[in-house]
Amino acid sequence: MLSMIGLLGGLILLIILTLRGVNLFIAAPICALLVALSSGMAIFPVSADTNFINAYMDGFAGFLSAWFFMFLLGSLFGKFMEDTGAADSVASYIVGKLGMKHAVLAVVIACSVLTYGGVSVFIVAFSVYPMALSLFKDANLPRRFIPATLAFGSVTFTMTSAGSPEIQNWIPVKHLGTSPYAAWEVSLVVAIFMATAGYFWLNKMIKKAVANGETFEARDDDPVIIERRRPHPITGVIPLIVVLLLSFTLHDVLQQTALIVALLGGVLSIVIINFKHFHDMGNAINVGTTGALVAIGNTAAVVGFGAVAKVSPAFTAAVDVMTHMPGNELVGAAVAVSVIAGLTGSASGGQAIALPLVAPGYLDMGVNPEQLHRVVAISSGALDTLPHNGYVVTTIRAICKETHQRAYWSMAALTAVIPLIGVALALGLFIIF
């Protein structure tokens, strides 16, 4: 009981501190320490094999090891798009052709294309943010909605849909023997619903804010628009296409490593095509590398909390309860994956923990593996975006330089509420048909 109180208390405290803007390098270890102490876990490595220091740092260092090059190259890609003026050029072209009222749609489409093309959701935010900033500035829209717009196009109707190359759609393949296109008919219906309802809601929130007098707020650290000849818009689109094509074609062979090659190709293509348009390449490199370290550090700090939580007795008990729920098996799987993803702050983590426990029994009971695949995939992308989620923290704080108080609630509406309704829709369709 004490361990469970500590786990829930630590999670709630982490959410509160994150919403209040407390530095995650301080907040995450403190909350993880609370979980460890309430679970009777040893603090130092000399005391026991399972201890707070090792558990936290294994999670922290493991994330750094797995994602460092992706974050570095993704940050450089974004800064180069910004410094060469390529992002401004593309944004101005879109606004000129489609009108300012379609600025938000342009960002959503860019994110969704990259995500469905195999670019990691973390990197999509790095890549599209410079263009999103220019579009919101040209359209005079409140910048606090940029994180929600980036997230909506990345982690909702594309990330967990049939055919998506994102890991959230591939983990079930290993455990269920299905294909990435499992239950594509229901997936298509749910994706259309989430895209339509989410875009309508996003526009409604932005229009309400504009009606209340909110406008784009320029900041001192915004990229300076130099009066110069901008590159042709196509030179800003080509690097994005290079990233998309390389990621898509190499994904099956290189898996996650394909993203390193894709981003490197994107960075080199910017340098080659727009070299003469760089304003200050040295500064762009310095800012990009520093931004990458801040982003991956903040995310790793939260991953460390999840690593400590996962070795606590309370987490084991919670997983056992979630994975042995009575009633409809598809509903049980959806609840289990959603709750575990919320506790760990990770969609893939929720699947990786729940599926090995529920899949064998459910398959033996005759549950349709394709239906189970799709329910698990969609439900993993709902409660995972609580305030302490690594993607949420990176996108709001490190990339968009916003605060949770300003930017999180619109993001939560689109990345938690809409997907939860999508899960209910999928369950309803599977049960009816």
mmCIF file of C-alpha atoms in Angstrom, residues 10-176:
data_model
loop_
_atom_site.group_PDB
_atom_site.id
_atom_site.type_symbol
_atom_site.label_atom_id
_atom_site.label_comp_id
_atom_site.label_asym_id
_atom_site.label_seq_id
_atom_site.Cartn_x
_atom_site.Cartn_y
_atom_site.Cartn_z
ATOM 1 C CA GLY A 10 5.327 10.713 -7.173
ATOM 2 C CA LEU A 11 3.464 10.740 -10.482
ATOM 3 C CA ILE A 12 1.015 13.421 -9.361
ATOM 4 C CA LEU A 13 3.839 15.518 -7.912
ATOM 5 C CA LEU A 14 5.796 15.225 -11.160
ATOM 6 C CA ILE A 15 2.751 16.356 -13.149
ATOM 7 C CA ILE A 16 2.182 19.317 -10.807
ATOM 8 C CA LEU A 17 5.843 20.379 -10.873
ATOM 9 C CA THR A 18 5.953 20.020 -14.654
ATOM 10 C CA LEU A 19 2.843 22.174 -15.050
ATOM 11 C CA ARG A 20 4.418 24.779 -12.754
ATOM 12 C CA GLY A 21 7.519 24.899 -14.900
ATOM 13 C CA VAL A 22 9.993 23.437 -12.392
ATOM 14 C CA ASN A 23 13.281 22.342 -13.949
ATOM 15 C CA LEU A 24 12.938 18.665 -14.872
ATOM 16 C CA PHE A 25 16.536 17.878 -13.930
ATOM 17 C CA ILE A 26 15.398 18.625 -10.367
ATOM 18 C CA ALA A 27 11.727 17.592 -10.427
ATOM 19 C CA ALA A 28 12.076 14.165 -12.047
ATOM 20 C CA PRO A 29 14.807 12.765 -9.736
ATOM 21 C CA ILE A 30 13.013 14.093 -6.621
ATOM 22 C CA CYS A 31 9.745 12.438 -7.652
ATOM 23 C CA ALA A 32 11.569 9.242 -8.558
ATOM 24 C CA LEU A 33 13.272 9.291 -5.148
ATOM 25 C CA LEU A 34 9.847 9.515 -3.504
ATOM 26 C CA VAL A 35 8.768 6.398 -5.396
ATOM 27 C CA ALA A 36 11.965 4.590 -4.398
ATOM 28 C CA LEU A 37 11.735 5.478 -0.693
ATOM 29 C CA SER A 38 8.070 4.469 -0.434
ATOM 30 C CA SER A 39 8.905 1.152 -2.096
ATOM 31 C CA GLY A 40 11.718 0.322 0.309
ATOM 32 C CA MET A 41 14.224 0.523 -2.524
ATOM 33 C CA ALA A 42 17.892 0.982 -1.679
ATOM 34 C CA ILE A 43 19.240 4.378 -2.663
ATOM 35 C CA PHE A 44 22.894 3.655 -3.421
ATOM 36 C CA PRO A 45 24.434 0.886 -5.572
ATOM 37 C CA VAL A 46 26.473 -0.523 -2.684
ATOM 38 C CA SER A 47 23.304 -1.521 -0.842
ATOM 39 C CA ALA A 48 21.492 -3.776 -3.326
ATOM 40 C CA ASP A 49 21.225 -4.817 -6.967
ATOM 41 C CA THR A 50 17.943 -2.907 -7.387
ATOM 42 C CA ASN A 51 18.509 0.633 -6.220
ATOM 43 C CA PHE A 52 17.425 4.148 -7.017
ATOM 44 C CA ILE A 53 20.694 5.427 -8.490
ATOM 45 C CA ASN A 54 21.157 2.539 -10.922
ATOM 46 C CA ALA A 55 17.500 2.368 -11.927
ATOM 47 C CA TYR A 56 17.236 6.087 -12.603
ATOM 48 C CA MET A 57 20.531 6.374 -14.458
ATOM 49 C CA ASP A 58 19.877 3.236 -16.528
ATOM 50 C CA GLY A 59 16.706 4.860 -17.807
ATOM 51 C CA PHE A 60 18.364 8.255 -18.256
ATOM 52 C CA ALA A 61 21.499 6.961 -19.985
ATOM 53 C CA GLY A 62 19.580 4.397 -22.033
ATOM 54 C CA PHE A 63 17.468 7.112 -23.611
ATOM 55 C CA LEU A 64 20.540 9.253 -24.302
ATOM 56 C CA SER A 65 22.307 6.328 -25.929
ATOM 57 C CA ALA A 66 19.340 5.418 -28.121
ATOM 58 C CA TRP A 67 18.334 8.914 -29.246
ATOM 59 C CA PHE A 68 21.355 11.259 -29.091
ATOM 60 C CA PHE A 69 22.176 11.345 -32.808
ATOM 61 C CA MET A 70 18.520 11.696 -33.797
ATOM 62 C CA PHE A 71 18.025 14.669 -31.473
ATOM 63 C CA LEU A 72 21.302 16.266 -32.576
ATOM 64 C CA LEU A 73 20.645 15.947 -36.293
ATOM 65 C CA GLY A 74 16.970 16.852 -35.888
ATOM 66 C CA SER A 75 17.858 20.038 -34.030
ATOM 67 C CA LEU A 76 20.489 20.973 -36.615
ATOM 68 C CA PHE A 77 18.001 20.311 -39.398
ATOM 69 C CA GLY A 78 15.525 22.714 -37.852
ATOM 70 C CA LYS A 79 18.114 25.430 -37.175
ATOM 71 C CA PHE A 80 19.521 25.194 -40.711
ATOM 72 C CA MET A 81 16.016 25.521 -42.176
ATOM 73 C CA GLU A 82 15.623 28.596 -39.995
ATOM 74 C CA ASP A 83 19.017 30.228 -40.563
ATOM 75 C CA THR A 84 18.991 29.858 -44.365
ATOM 76 C CA GLY A 85 15.546 31.409 -44.585
ATOM 77 C CA ALA A 86 14.181 28.224 -46.181
ATOM 78 C CA ALA A 87 11.489 27.861 -43.514
ATOM 79 C CA ASP A 88 10.369 31.484 -43.991
ATOM 80 C CA SER A 89 10.340 31.030 -47.742
ATOM 81 C CA VAL A 90 8.132 27.933 -47.585
ATOM 82 C CA ALA A 91 5.831 29.582 -45.049
ATOM 83 C CA SER A 92 5.432 32.730 -47.150
ATOM 84 C CA TYR A 93 4.694 30.648 -50.231
ATOM 85 C CA ILE A 94 2.005 28.654 -48.433
ATOM 86 C CA VAL A 95 0.364 31.759 -46.999
ATOM 87 C CA GLY A 96 0.509 33.441 -50.405
ATOM 88 C CA LYS A 97 -1.081 30.518 -52.230
ATOM 89 C CA LEU A 98 -3.522 29.169 -49.644
ATOM 90 C CA GLY A 99 -4.197 32.254 -47.549
ATOM 91 C CA MET A 100 -3.517 32.857 -43.884
ATOM 92 C CA LYS A 101 -6.606 30.918 -42.837
ATOM 93 C CA HIS A 102 -4.873 27.708 -43.934
ATOM 94 C CA ALA A 103 -1.636 28.274 -42.008
ATOM 95 C CA VAL A 104 -2.620 25.776 -39.303
ATOM 96 C CA LEU A 105 -3.662 23.189 -41.882
ATOM 97 C CA ALA A 106 -0.282 23.489 -43.603
ATOM 98 C CA VAL A 107 1.547 22.678 -40.343
ATOM 99 C CA VAL A 108 -0.748 19.716 -39.609
ATOM 100 C CA ILE A 109 -0.258 18.300 -43.110
ATOM 101 C CA ALA A 110 3.537 18.695 -42.939
ATOM 102 C CA CYS A 111 3.663 16.861 -39.611
ATOM 103 C CA SER A 112 1.317 14.092 -40.707
ATOM 104 C CA VAL A 113 3.217 13.436 -43.943
ATOM 105 C CA LEU A 114 6.555 13.187 -42.142
ATOM 106 C CA THR A 115 5.122 11.002 -39.365
ATOM 107 C CA TYR A 116 3.408 8.607 -41.756
ATOM 108 C CA GLY A 117 6.598 8.605 -43.790
ATOM 109 C CA GLY A 118 8.537 7.130 -40.893
ATOM 110 C CA VAL A 119 10.181 10.160 -39.292
ATOM 111 C CA SER A 120 10.085 9.884 -35.494
ATOM 112 C CA VAL A 121 7.524 12.139 -33.826
ATOM 113 C CA PHE A 122 10.318 13.767 -31.789
ATOM 114 C CA ILE A 123 12.158 14.764 -34.945
ATOM 115 C CA VAL A 124 9.031 15.916 -36.771
ATOM 116 C CA ALA A 125 8.634 18.681 -34.190
ATOM 117 C CA PHE A 126 12.263 19.804 -34.675
ATOM 118 C CA SER A 127 11.856 19.752 -38.460
ATOM 119 C CA VAL A 128 8.522 21.544 -38.820
ATOM 120 C CA TYR A 129 8.773 24.076 -35.967
ATOM 121 C CA PRO A 130 10.702 26.745 -37.942
ATOM 122 C CA MET A 131 8.056 26.690 -40.676
ATOM 123 C CA ALA A 132 5.242 26.627 -38.092
ATOM 124 C CA LEU A 133 6.713 29.671 -36.340
ATOM 125 C CA SER A 134 6.872 31.601 -39.620
ATOM 126 C CA LEU A 135 3.321 30.597 -40.572
ATOM 127 C CA PHE A 136 1.862 31.568 -37.201
ATOM 128 C CA LYS A 137 3.761 34.880 -37.341
ATOM 129 C CA ASP A 138 2.549 35.686 -40.869
ATOM 130 C CA ALA A 139 -1.027 34.751 -39.939
ATOM 131 C CA ASN A 140 -0.749 36.602 -36.575
ATOM 132 C CA LEU A 141 -1.955 33.577 -34.605
ATOM 133 C CA PRO A 142 -1.165 32.966 -30.899
ATOM 134 C CA ARG A 143 2.088 31.035 -30.747
ATOM 135 C CA ARG A 144 1.001 29.079 -27.674
ATOM 136 C CA PHE A 145 -0.966 26.817 -30.039
ATOM 137 C CA ILE A 146 2.100 25.762 -32.038
ATOM 138 C CA PRO A 147 2.883 22.772 -29.742
ATOM 139 C CA ALA A 148 -0.715 21.539 -30.009
ATOM 140 C CA THR A 149 -0.636 21.906 -33.792
ATOM 141 C CA LEU A 150 2.656 20.018 -34.098
ATOM 142 C CA ALA A 151 1.438 17.266 -31.777
ATOM 143 C CA PHE A 152 -1.930 16.926 -33.464
ATOM 144 C CA GLY A 153 -0.303 16.281 -36.828
ATOM 145 C CA SER A 154 2.211 13.856 -35.337
ATOM 146 C CA VAL A 155 0.856 11.708 -32.512
ATOM 147 C CA THR A 156 -2.856 11.288 -33.254
ATOM 148 C CA PHE A 157 -4.358 10.110 -36.535
ATOM 149 C CA THR A 158 -1.018 9.174 -38.160
ATOM 150 C CA MET A 159 1.151 7.625 -35.431
ATOM 151 C CA THR A 160 -1.158 4.728 -34.527
ATOM 152 C CA SER A 161 -2.967 4.191 -37.848
ATOM 153 C CA ALA A 162 -2.740 1.120 -40.052
ATOM 154 C CA GLY A 163 0.355 1.207 -42.249
ATOM 155 C CA SER A 164 2.197 3.732 -40.098
ATOM 156 C CA PRO A 165 5.919 2.932 -39.818
ATOM 157 C CA GLU A 166 6.024 4.417 -36.295
ATOM 158 C CA ILE A 167 7.017 2.003 -33.529
ATOM 159 C CA GLN A 168 3.592 2.304 -31.877
ATOM 160 C CA ASN A 169 2.119 0.468 -34.870
ATOM 161 C CA TRP A 170 4.881 -2.133 -35.074
ATOM 162 C CA ILE A 171 5.241 -3.400 -31.500
ATOM 163 C CA PRO A 172 1.993 -5.448 -31.740
ATOM 164 C CA VAL A 173 3.310 -7.203 -34.871
ATOM 165 C CA LYS A 174 5.950 -8.970 -32.792
ATOM 166 C CA HIS A 175 3.518 -10.180 -30.131
ATOM 167 C CA LEU A 176 0.410 -10.878 -32.217
#
